[in-house]
Amino acid sequence: MAIKDYIRERFFPHIWCPGCGHGMVLNGLLRAIEKIGLDKNEIVMVSGIGCSARISGYVDFHTLHSIHGRALSFATGIKMSRPELKLIVPMGDGDALAIGGNHFIHAARRNMDMTAIIINNRIYGMTGGQHSPLSGYGTMSATSPYSNIDNDFDVVELSVAAGASFVGRTTTYHTKQMTDILGQAIIHKGFSVVEIMSQCPTYFGRKNRLGSAIDMLEGFRKNTTPIGSKAKQKDPDLIERGIFVRKKMPEYCDEYDKIIKRAMKGN
Amino acid sequence: MVEPKLKEHVINRNWCKGCGICVYFCPKKVLELDAGDKVVAKRPEDCLCCKLCEFRCPDLAIEIITDQESE
Ligand SMILES: Cc1ncc(C[n+]2csc(CCOP(=O)(O)OP(=O)(O)O)c2C)c(N)n1
Ligand code: SF4
């Protein structure tokens, strides 16, 4: 399998629990990169902290395992200095939208060319199952033992409102769609967000009595539907999958280059 | 297009964690977990080469090699 050329085999088997969605995202992402034919040396993967963030250790690209919530900030710095490189930033829901929420909305607003992947397992896996801003009302976690009273974000609506120029959503069950959307997001010039609904069987699954990883994957199949489907009209609770936004907008590094040129002329 | 023909299931027993995702989602029930909770191809003759197991494996532990794979 050619995707093996993209990983650091010496670090396998990986640390994720049996059935964890993070490995499925790694699998789909490697296939997307293989399909669009990127060279390893063109890619920089930047991650923060969390089970999900460990993904950067396993890929044989340029990689940076940075600090919690700030992966996009590190990525911004790299992109500003080396705009020819492709930035891929996988984040957990906590990493991206709890501690990293402010960085996330402003990165989206700037429209710098990079791909933010939000692996949404609705919990803090790494630290033992505390609730996240994506857990949602009524869910159980280590920090909401009598059930959570916080409402959750809608990652897609939040990203659209913050100004991302590409916004997609899929799940770990829908592997072909995952590979397809990730590929398109990486090719898109501008700030791309892909939400991947994923399973943490160890904490979110267990605390919410959702069964095994397999049962959770079946849940993604049953509870989601393609954008604009008839099923959605019948059952508004279904979560839509697909590409919600894809628009051409001025890209930040390009604009910055223009500013440099304008400033040089002024001298 | 000619249907791909199975050459073999390449299973990395060191990487497989026995989650059973491939076993459950295989449309032809080709795969099983053995006594050590590692996947084995029990009925390879039924394999459709759809590669759903390979695409879904969280551990990158199973690979379908067909006669159409270029070396
Ligand atoms: C500044 C800082 N605050 C808190 C932590 C502790 N911490 C480590 S990972 C994590 C959350 C992980 O959850 P998520 O980002 O959703 O990823 P997952 O583990 O579920 O993949 C937290 C709070 C930290 N490492 N650094
Ligand atoms: S704790 Fe949850 S998120 Fe972390 S590796 Fe295990 S299943 Fe995955």
mmCIF file of C-alpha atoms and ligand atoms in Angstrom:
data_model
loop_
_atom_site.group_PDB
_atom_site.id
_atom_site.type_symbol
_atom_site.label_atom_id
_atom_site.label_comp_id
_atom_site.label_asym_id
_atom_site.label_seq_id
_atom_site.Cartn_x
_atom_site.Cartn_y
_atom_site.Cartn_z
ATOM 1 C CA MET A 1 0.000 0.000 0.000
ATOM 2 C CA ALA A 2 1.455 3.272 -1.063
ATOM 3 C CA ILE A 3 -0.002 5.074 1.963
ATOM 4 C CA LYS A 4 2.603 3.235 4.058
ATOM 5 C CA ASP A 5 5.158 5.494 2.389
ATOM 6 C CA TYR A 6 3.545 8.419 4.219
ATOM 7 C CA ILE A 7 3.899 7.055 7.762
ATOM 8 C CA ARG A 8 6.663 6.538 10.304
ATOM 9 C CA GLU A 9 6.248 2.791 10.672
ATOM 10 C CA ARG A 10 8.712 2.648 13.548
ATOM 11 C CA PHE A 11 6.128 4.296 15.849
ATOM 12 C CA PHE A 12 3.404 1.694 15.147
ATOM 13 C CA PRO A 13 1.272 0.186 16.596
ATOM 14 C CA HIS A 14 -0.062 3.623 17.563
ATOM 15 C CA ILE A 15 -1.190 4.631 21.046
ATOM 16 C CA TRP A 16 -4.908 5.012 20.302
ATOM 17 C CA CYS A 17 -7.427 2.673 21.945
ATOM 18 C CA PRO A 18 -8.933 -0.226 19.958
ATOM 19 C CA GLY A 19 -11.645 1.179 17.664
ATOM 20 C CA CYS A 20 -10.745 4.850 18.251
ATOM 21 C CA GLY A 21 -11.784 7.090 15.354
ATOM 22 C CA HIS A 22 -8.453 8.914 15.288
ATOM 23 C CA GLY A 23 -6.835 5.980 13.458
ATOM 24 C CA MET A 24 -9.665 6.010 10.914
ATOM 25 C CA VAL A 25 -9.064 9.717 10.281
ATOM 26 C CA LEU A 26 -5.356 9.000 9.808
ATOM 27 C CA ASN A 27 -6.267 6.249 7.335
ATOM 28 C CA GLY A 28 -8.654 8.493 5.345
ATOM 29 C CA LEU A 29 -6.292 11.454 5.376
ATOM 30 C CA LEU A 30 -3.364 9.400 4.028
ATOM 31 C CA ARG A 31 -5.573 8.149 1.192
ATOM 32 C CA ALA A 32 -6.670 11.713 0.407
ATOM 33 C CA ILE A 33 -3.060 12.865 0.222
ATOM 34 C CA GLU A 34 -2.120 9.880 -1.940
ATOM 35 C CA LYS A 35 -5.088 10.553 -4.249
ATOM 36 C CA ILE A 36 -4.277 14.195 -4.842
ATOM 37 C CA GLY A 37 -0.649 13.214 -5.288
ATOM 38 C CA LEU A 38 1.123 15.490 -2.824
ATOM 39 C CA ASP A 39 4.783 14.975 -2.090
ATOM 40 C CA LYS A 40 5.654 14.402 1.586
ATOM 41 C CA ASN A 41 8.031 17.336 1.535
ATOM 42 C CA GLU A 42 5.299 19.764 0.470
ATOM 43 C CA ILE A 43 3.226 19.089 3.575
ATOM 44 C CA VAL A 44 3.519 20.438 7.104
ATOM 45 C CA MET A 45 1.270 18.898 9.714
ATOM 46 C CA VAL A 46 0.847 20.947 12.861
ATOM 47 C CA SER A 47 -1.060 19.626 15.861
ATOM 48 C CA GLY A 48 -1.733 20.759 19.426
ATOM 49 C CA ILE A 49 -2.376 18.476 22.407
ATOM 50 C CA GLY A 50 -4.843 15.616 22.829
ATOM 51 C CA CYS A 51 -5.182 12.010 21.699
ATOM 52 C CA SER A 52 -6.048 13.392 18.254
ATOM 53 C CA ALA A 53 -2.975 15.622 18.226
ATOM 54 C CA ARG A 54 -0.736 12.564 18.447
ATOM 55 C CA ILE A 55 -1.468 12.034 14.742
ATOM 56 C CA SER A 56 1.419 14.319 13.754
ATOM 57 C CA GLY A 57 3.925 11.847 15.237
ATOM 58 C CA TYR A 58 2.820 9.100 12.865
ATOM 59 C CA VAL A 59 3.058 10.858 9.501
ATOM 60 C CA ASP A 60 6.284 11.270 7.592
ATOM 61 C CA PHE A 61 5.733 14.909 6.568
ATOM 62 C CA HIS A 62 7.258 17.983 8.147
ATOM 63 C CA THR A 63 5.528 17.850 11.543
ATOM 64 C CA LEU A 64 5.154 20.013 14.601
ATOM 65 C CA HIS A 65 3.472 18.792 17.780
ATOM 66 C CA SER A 66 2.821 22.133 19.440
ATOM 67 C CA ILE A 67 0.744 23.314 22.414
ATOM 68 C CA HIS A 68 -2.878 22.888 23.404
ATOM 69 C CA GLY A 69 -5.252 25.108 21.429
ATOM 70 C CA ARG A 70 -2.508 26.882 19.505
ATOM 71 C CA ALA A 71 -1.862 24.565 16.559
ATOM 72 C CA LEU A 72 -3.421 27.106 14.182
ATOM 73 C CA SER A 73 -1.201 29.868 15.545
ATOM 74 C CA PHE A 74 1.945 27.811 14.919
ATOM 75 C CA ALA A 75 0.607 26.913 11.481
ATOM 76 C CA THR A 76 -0.005 30.596 10.764
ATOM 77 C CA GLY A 77 3.621 31.397 11.515
ATOM 78 C CA ILE A 78 4.884 28.594 9.277
ATOM 79 C CA LYS A 79 2.584 29.564 6.422
ATOM 80 C CA MET A 80 3.620 33.221 6.620
ATOM 81 C CA SER A 81 7.281 32.301 6.266
ATOM 82 C CA ARG A 82 6.863 29.401 3.787
ATOM 83 C CA PRO A 83 3.616 30.079 1.869
ATOM 84 C CA GLU A 84 4.476 27.432 -0.752
ATOM 85 C CA LEU A 85 3.947 24.624 1.793
ATOM 86 C CA LYS A 86 0.605 22.873 2.388
ATOM 87 C CA LEU A 87 -0.502 23.199 6.006
ATOM 88 C CA ILE A 88 -2.690 20.504 7.561
ATOM 89 C CA VAL A 89 -3.879 21.050 11.132
ATOM 90 C CA PRO A 90 -5.758 18.174 12.793
ATOM 91 C CA MET A 91 -7.348 19.078 16.130
ATOM 92 C CA GLY A 92 -9.610 17.500 18.736
ATOM 93 C CA ASP A 93 -12.877 19.275 19.506
ATOM 94 C CA GLY A 94 -11.420 20.504 22.795
ATOM 95 C CA ASP A 95 -8.150 21.578 21.236
ATOM 96 C CA ALA A 96 -9.924 23.431 18.403
ATOM 97 C CA LEU A 97 -12.976 24.884 20.090
ATOM 98 C CA ALA A 98 -12.487 25.020 23.866
ATOM 99 C CA ILE A 99 -8.990 26.339 24.612
ATOM 100 C CA GLY A 100 -8.404 27.024 20.898
ATOM 101 C CA GLY A 101 -11.763 28.606 20.096
ATOM 102 C CA ASN A 102 -10.477 32.142 19.803
ATOM 103 C CA HIS A 103 -7.561 31.134 17.584
ATOM 104 C CA PHE A 104 -9.946 29.118 15.476
ATOM 105 C CA ILE A 105 -12.446 31.879 14.677
ATOM 106 C CA HIS A 106 -9.737 34.392 13.848
ATOM 107 C CA ALA A 107 -7.834 31.928 11.654
ATOM 108 C CA ALA A 108 -11.085 31.298 9.761
ATOM 109 C CA ARG A 109 -11.706 35.030 9.434
ATOM 110 C CA ARG A 110 -8.244 35.672 7.956
ATOM 111 C CA ASN A 111 -8.622 33.053 5.230
ATOM 112 C CA MET A 112 -5.027 31.907 5.257
ATOM 113 C CA ASP A 113 -4.536 28.845 3.028
ATOM 114 C CA MET A 114 -4.564 25.837 5.365
ATOM 115 C CA THR A 115 -6.760 22.864 6.246
ATOM 116 C CA ALA A 116 -8.179 22.597 9.750
ATOM 117 C CA ILE A 117 -9.506 19.125 10.545
ATOM 118 C CA ILE A 118 -11.721 19.012 13.620
ATOM 119 C CA ILE A 119 -11.921 15.439 14.834
ATOM 120 C CA ASN A 120 -15.067 15.701 16.899
ATOM 121 C CA ASN A 121 -15.405 12.900 19.432
ATOM 122 C CA ARG A 122 -17.387 15.196 21.776
ATOM 123 C CA ILE A 123 -15.052 14.704 24.757
ATOM 124 C CA TYR A 124 -11.551 15.259 26.128
ATOM 125 C CA GLY A 125 -10.140 11.798 25.517
ATOM 126 C CA MET A 126 -6.570 12.321 26.605
ATOM 127 C CA THR A 127 -7.315 13.698 30.068
ATOM 128 C CA GLY A 128 -9.972 11.166 31.038
ATOM 129 C CA GLY A 129 -13.350 12.080 29.575
ATOM 130 C CA GLN A 130 -14.207 15.628 30.653
ATOM 131 C CA HIS A 131 -16.999 17.316 28.667
ATOM 132 C CA SER A 132 -16.078 19.595 25.777
ATOM 133 C CA PRO A 133 -17.956 22.411 24.013
ATOM 134 C CA LEU A 134 -19.121 19.732 21.569
ATOM 135 C CA SER A 135 -20.504 17.246 24.119
ATOM 136 C CA GLY A 136 -23.964 18.795 24.042
ATOM 137 C CA TYR A 137 -26.865 19.127 26.431
ATOM 138 C CA GLY A 138 -27.806 16.000 28.318
ATOM 139 C CA THR A 139 -24.595 14.050 27.719
ATOM 140 C CA MET A 140 -22.606 12.310 30.453
ATOM 141 C CA SER A 141 -18.921 12.843 31.128
ATOM 142 C CA ALA A 142 -16.420 12.782 33.975
ATOM 143 C CA THR A 143 -17.208 16.460 34.653
ATOM 144 C CA SER A 144 -20.972 16.183 34.119
ATOM 145 C CA PRO A 145 -21.860 13.081 36.126
ATOM 146 C CA TYR A 146 -25.491 14.236 36.518
ATOM 147 C CA SER A 147 -25.637 15.174 32.807
ATOM 148 C CA ASN A 148 -24.319 18.191 30.963
ATOM 149 C CA ILE A 149 -26.258 21.489 30.950
ATOM 150 C CA ASP A 150 -23.966 23.200 28.403
ATOM 151 C CA ASN A 151 -25.224 23.525 24.842
ATOM 152 C CA ASP A 152 -22.832 22.566 22.054
ATOM 153 C CA PHE A 153 -21.504 24.440 19.042
ATOM 154 C CA ASP A 154 -22.463 23.471 15.521
ATOM 155 C CA VAL A 155 -18.964 23.286 13.977
ATOM 156 C CA VAL A 156 -20.245 23.934 10.465
ATOM 157 C CA GLU A 157 -22.370 26.973 11.389
ATOM 158 C CA LEU A 158 -19.579 28.373 13.547
ATOM 159 C CA SER A 159 -17.017 27.996 10.752
ATOM 160 C CA VAL A 160 -19.303 29.558 8.158
ATOM 161 C CA ALA A 161 -20.060 32.500 10.448
ATOM 162 C CA ALA A 162 -16.358 32.983 11.211
ATOM 163 C CA GLY A 163 -15.630 33.277 7.488
ATOM 164 C CA ALA A 164 -14.001 29.979 6.459
ATOM 165 C CA SER A 165 -13.981 29.724 2.660
ATOM 166 C CA PHE A 166 -14.381 25.913 2.623
ATOM 167 C CA VAL A 167 -16.523 24.047 5.140
ATOM 168 C CA GLY A 168 -17.318 20.335 5.100
ATOM 169 C CA ARG A 169 -18.553 17.632 7.440
ATOM 170 C CA THR A 170 -18.345 13.867 7.374
ATOM 171 C CA THR A 171 -17.929 10.956 9.787
ATOM 172 C CA THR A 172 -15.493 8.121 10.374
ATOM 173 C CA TYR A 173 -18.120 5.670 9.063
ATOM 174 C CA HIS A 174 -18.175 7.416 5.666
ATOM 175 C CA THR A 175 -14.571 6.679 4.723
ATOM 176 C CA LYS A 176 -14.886 7.379 1.007
ATOM 177 C CA GLN A 177 -16.582 10.711 1.636
ATOM 178 C CA MET A 178 -13.930 11.507 4.256
ATOM 179 C CA THR A 179 -11.131 10.943 1.761
ATOM 180 C CA ASP A 180 -12.955 12.920 -0.907
ATOM 181 C CA ILE A 181 -13.759 15.959 1.274
ATOM 182 C CA LEU A 182 -10.288 16.030 2.838
ATOM 183 C CA GLY A 183 -8.707 15.995 -0.625
ATOM 184 C CA GLN A 184 -10.894 18.850 -1.816
ATOM 185 C CA ALA A 185 -10.263 20.814 1.366
ATOM 186 C CA ILE A 186 -6.491 20.481 0.969
ATOM 187 C CA ILE A 187 -6.645 21.568 -2.676
ATOM 188 C CA HIS A 188 -8.875 24.557 -1.862
ATOM 189 C CA LYS A 189 -6.936 27.801 -1.629
ATOM 190 C CA GLY A 190 -8.042 29.471 1.592
ATOM 191 C CA PHE A 191 -9.011 28.427 5.115
ATOM 192 C CA SER A 192 -10.722 25.031 4.961
ATOM 193 C CA VAL A 193 -12.536 23.375 7.839
ATOM 194 C CA VAL A 194 -13.503 19.715 7.813
ATOM 195 C CA GLU A 195 -15.454 18.411 10.771
ATOM 196 C CA ILE A 196 -15.142 14.641 11.126
ATOM 197 C CA MET A 197 -17.604 13.165 13.598
ATOM 198 C CA SER A 198 -15.559 10.499 15.340
ATOM 199 C CA GLN A 199 -15.798 7.944 18.138
ATOM 200 C CA CYS A 200 -14.060 7.791 21.503
ATOM 201 C CA PRO A 201 -15.412 4.426 22.628
ATOM 202 C CA THR A 202 -13.340 4.583 25.810
ATOM 203 C CA TYR A 203 -14.875 7.739 27.284
ATOM 204 C CA PHE A 204 -17.753 9.252 25.301
ATOM 205 C CA GLY A 205 -19.024 5.833 24.268
ATOM 206 C CA ARG A 206 -18.769 4.242 27.684
ATOM 207 C CA LYS A 207 -20.131 7.203 29.684
ATOM 208 C CA ASN A 208 -23.100 7.593 27.357
ATOM 209 C CA ARG A 209 -23.781 3.852 27.013
ATOM 210 C CA LEU A 210 -23.345 3.979 23.260
ATOM 211 C CA GLY A 211 -21.835 0.500 23.041
ATOM 212 C CA SER A 212 -18.725 -0.441 21.098
ATOM 213 C CA ALA A 213 -16.843 1.477 18.409
ATOM 214 C CA ILE A 214 -18.897 -0.532 15.909
ATOM 215 C CA ASP A 215 -22.177 0.615 17.510
ATOM 216 C CA MET A 216 -20.941 4.216 17.428
ATOM 217 C CA LEU A 217 -20.091 3.893 13.716
ATOM 218 C CA GLU A 218 -23.575 2.499 13.079
ATOM 219 C CA GLY A 219 -24.862 5.585 14.905
ATOM 220 C CA PHE A 220 -23.035 7.874 12.442
ATOM 221 C CA ARG A 221 -24.593 5.955 9.569
ATOM 222 C CA LYS A 222 -28.116 6.254 11.014
ATOM 223 C CA ASN A 223 -27.959 9.801 12.363
ATOM 224 C CA THR A 224 -26.483 11.594 9.359
ATOM 225 C CA THR A 225 -27.610 12.282 5.809
ATOM 226 C CA PRO A 226 -26.211 14.006 2.684
ATOM 227 C CA ILE A 227 -26.871 17.761 2.473
ATOM 228 C CA GLY A 228 -30.339 18.554 1.135
ATOM 229 C CA SER A 229 -31.620 14.970 1.225
ATOM 230 C CA LYS A 230 -35.317 14.048 1.427
ATOM 231 C CA ALA A 231 -34.553 12.184 4.636
ATOM 232 C CA LYS A 232 -33.584 15.503 6.257
ATOM 233 C CA GLN A 233 -36.990 17.014 5.423
ATOM 234 C CA LYS A 234 -38.702 14.080 7.091
ATOM 235 C CA ASP A 235 -36.373 13.984 10.096
ATOM 236 C CA PRO A 236 -34.858 17.404 10.926
ATOM 237 C CA ASP A 237 -32.723 15.832 13.664
ATOM 238 C CA LEU A 238 -30.475 14.148 11.085
ATOM 239 C CA ILE A 239 -27.039 15.785 10.810
ATOM 240 C CA GLU A 240 -26.053 16.788 7.290
ATOM 241 C CA ARG A 241 -22.799 15.668 5.656
ATOM 242 C CA GLY A 242 -21.051 17.099 2.626
ATOM 243 C CA ILE A 243 -19.499 20.373 1.496
ATOM 244 C CA PHE A 244 -21.447 23.362 2.833
ATOM 245 C CA VAL A 245 -19.297 26.240 1.619
ATOM 246 C CA ARG A 246 -16.654 26.565 -1.075
ATOM 247 C CA LYS A 247 -15.934 30.094 -2.244
ATOM 248 C CA LYS A 248 -13.090 32.020 -3.772
ATOM 249 C CA MET A 249 -11.866 34.756 -1.461
ATOM 250 C CA PRO A 250 -8.630 36.761 -1.201
ATOM 251 C CA GLU A 251 -6.027 34.591 0.528
ATOM 252 C CA TYR A 252 -4.035 36.107 3.386
ATOM 253 C CA CYS A 253 -0.465 35.383 2.194
ATOM 254 C CA ASP A 254 -1.317 36.691 -1.291
ATOM 255 C CA GLU A 255 -2.722 39.863 0.236
ATOM 256 C CA TYR A 256 0.326 40.215 2.431
ATOM 257 C CA ASP A 257 2.574 39.980 -0.641
ATOM 258 C CA LYS A 258 0.592 42.785 -2.215
ATOM 259 C CA ILE A 259 1.100 44.924 0.881
ATOM 260 C CA ILE A 260 4.857 44.289 0.722
ATOM 261 C CA LYS A 261 4.890 45.390 -2.925
ATOM 262 C CA ARG A 262 2.842 48.501 -2.152
ATOM 263 C CA ALA A 263 5.100 49.397 0.771
ATOM 264 C CA MET A 264 8.272 48.908 -1.330
ATOM 265 C CA LYS A 265 6.933 51.256 -3.967
ATOM 266 C CA GLY A 266 6.367 53.900 -1.316
ATOM 267 C CA ASN A 267 10.120 54.011 -0.575
ATOM 268 C CA MET B 1 -13.308 -2.758 -16.346
ATOM 269 C CA VAL B 2 -12.174 -6.219 -15.294
ATOM 270 C CA GLU B 3 -13.116 -7.201 -11.756
ATOM 271 C CA PRO B 4 -10.050 -7.293 -9.524
ATOM 272 C CA LYS B 5 -9.085 -10.752 -8.260
ATOM 273 C CA LEU B 6 -7.828 -11.310 -4.747
ATOM 274 C CA LYS B 7 -4.207 -12.220 -4.309
ATOM 275 C CA GLU B 8 -4.111 -12.057 -0.530
ATOM 276 C CA HIS B 9 -5.146 -10.334 2.678
ATOM 277 C CA VAL B 10 -2.010 -8.903 4.245
ATOM 278 C CA ILE B 11 -2.625 -8.642 7.979
ATOM 279 C CA ASN B 12 -0.199 -7.012 10.372
ATOM 280 C CA ARG B 13 -0.816 -8.907 13.610
ATOM 281 C CA ASN B 14 1.410 -6.566 15.578
ATOM 282 C CA TRP B 15 -0.686 -3.547 14.640
ATOM 283 C CA CYS B 16 -4.166 -5.148 14.853
ATOM 284 C CA LYS B 17 -5.903 -4.301 18.150
ATOM 285 C CA GLY B 18 -8.896 -6.552 17.605
ATOM 286 C CA CYS B 19 -11.559 -3.819 17.496
ATOM 287 C CA GLY B 20 -13.589 -5.964 15.093
ATOM 288 C CA ILE B 21 -14.607 -3.071 12.798
ATOM 289 C CA CYS B 22 -13.394 -4.906 9.669
ATOM 290 C CA VAL B 23 -15.088 -8.146 10.724
ATOM 291 C CA TYR B 24 -18.430 -6.429 11.319
ATOM 292 C CA PHE B 25 -18.524 -4.276 8.175
ATOM 293 C CA CYS B 26 -17.227 -6.891 5.697
ATOM 294 C CA PRO B 27 -20.233 -7.445 3.374
ATOM 295 C CA LYS B 28 -19.260 -11.093 2.775
ATOM 296 C CA LYS B 29 -18.215 -12.036 6.313
ATOM 297 C CA VAL B 30 -14.758 -13.040 5.130
ATOM 298 C CA LEU B 31 -12.950 -12.004 8.315
ATOM 299 C CA GLU B 32 -12.953 -13.276 11.894
ATOM 300 C CA LEU B 33 -11.101 -12.560 15.111
ATOM 301 C CA ASP B 34 -9.023 -15.489 16.342
ATOM 302 C CA ALA B 35 -8.520 -16.620 19.945
ATOM 303 C CA GLY B 36 -5.879 -13.917 20.389
ATOM 304 C CA ASP B 37 -8.304 -11.198 19.156
ATOM 305 C CA LYS B 38 -6.395 -10.671 15.910
ATOM 306 C CA VAL B 39 -8.121 -10.592 12.554
ATOM 307 C CA VAL B 40 -7.753 -13.539 10.169
ATOM 308 C CA ALA B 41 -9.158 -14.041 6.651
ATOM 309 C CA LYS B 42 -11.343 -17.126 7.258
ATOM 310 C CA ARG B 43 -13.122 -17.254 3.879
ATOM 311 C CA PRO B 44 -10.845 -15.447 1.409
ATOM 312 C CA GLU B 45 -12.630 -17.116 -1.526
ATOM 313 C CA ASP B 46 -15.725 -14.965 -0.780
ATOM 314 C CA CYS B 47 -13.805 -11.666 -0.804
ATOM 315 C CA LEU B 48 -15.200 -9.002 -3.198
ATOM 316 C CA CYS B 49 -12.019 -6.896 -3.020
ATOM 317 C CA CYS B 50 -14.183 -3.907 -1.984
ATOM 318 C CA LYS B 51 -11.421 -2.944 0.480
ATOM 319 C CA LEU B 52 -13.909 -1.596 3.028
ATOM 320 C CA CYS B 53 -11.877 -3.331 5.739
ATOM 321 C CA GLU B 54 -8.678 -1.660 4.558
ATOM 322 C CA PHE B 55 -10.301 1.792 4.358
ATOM 323 C CA ARG B 56 -11.926 1.533 7.821
ATOM 324 C CA CYS B 57 -9.114 -0.098 9.788
ATOM 325 C CA PRO B 58 -8.099 2.335 12.579
ATOM 326 C CA ASP B 59 -4.754 0.557 12.885
ATOM 327 C CA LEU B 60 -3.697 0.387 9.195
ATOM 328 C CA ALA B 61 -3.363 -3.345 9.882
ATOM 329 C CA ILE B 62 -5.161 -4.926 6.908
ATOM 330 C CA GLU B 63 -4.478 -4.619 3.230
ATOM 331 C CA ILE B 64 -6.164 -6.271 0.241
ATOM 332 C CA ILE B 65 -3.744 -7.177 -2.508
ATOM 333 C CA THR B 66 -5.386 -7.859 -5.878
ATOM 334 C CA ASP B 67 -4.043 -8.778 -9.294
ATOM 335 C CA GLN B 68 -4.486 -5.116 -10.295
ATOM 336 C CA GLU B 69 -2.110 -3.630 -7.759
ATOM 337 C CA SER B 70 0.983 -2.300 -9.382
ATOM 338 C CA GLU B 71 4.134 -3.108 -7.545
HETATM 339 C C1 LIG C 1 -2.652 24.678 28.315
HETATM 340 C C2 LIG C 1 -3.164 23.300 28.595
HETATM 341 N N1 LIG C 1 -4.338 23.158 29.248
HETATM 342 C C3 LIG C 1 -4.832 21.926 29.486
HETATM 343 C C4 LIG C 1 -4.143 20.817 29.088
HETATM 344 C C5 LIG C 1 -4.698 19.441 29.401
HETATM 345 N N2 LIG C 1 -5.281 18.789 28.238
HETATM 346 C C6 LIG C 1 -4.524 17.921 27.484
HETATM 347 S S1 LIG C 1 -5.397 17.281 26.207
HETATM 348 C C7 LIG C 1 -6.792 18.123 26.659
HETATM 349 C C8 LIG C 1 -8.089 17.996 25.887
HETATM 350 C C9 LIG C 1 -8.086 16.953 24.837
HETATM 351 O O1 LIG C 1 -9.337 16.879 24.201
HETATM 352 P P1 LIG C 1 -9.499 17.035 22.658
HETATM 353 O O2 LIG C 1 -8.768 18.207 22.150
HETATM 354 O O3 LIG C 1 -10.959 17.010 22.341
HETATM 355 O O4 LIG C 1 -8.768 15.756 22.046
HETATM 356 P P2 LIG C 1 -8.957 14.193 22.262
HETATM 357 O O5 LIG C 1 -8.016 13.781 23.353
HETATM 358 O O6 LIG C 1 -10.379 13.907 22.589
HETATM 359 O O7 LIG C 1 -8.564 13.631 20.957
HETATM 360 C C10 LIG C 1 -6.561 18.910 27.797
HETATM 361 C C11 LIG C 1 -7.590 19.757 28.432
HETATM 362 C C12 LIG C 1 -2.919 21.009 28.409
HETATM 363 N N3 LIG C 1 -2.202 19.964 27.961
HETATM 364 N N4 LIG C 1 -2.456 22.265 28.186
HETATM 365 S S1 SF4 C 2 -9.238 7.901 25.053
HETATM 366 FE FE1 SF4 C 2 -10.753 8.118 23.418
HETATM 367 S S2 SF4 C 2 -9.860 9.610 21.997
HETATM 368 FE FE2 SF4 C 2 -8.177 8.859 23.293
HETATM 369 S S3 SF4 C 2 -7.278 7.130 22.140
HETATM 370 FE FE3 SF4 C 2 -8.826 6.275 23.549
HETATM 371 S S4 SF4 C 2 -10.710 6.149 22.312
HETATM 372 FE FE4 SF4 C 2 -9.285 7.552 21.262
#
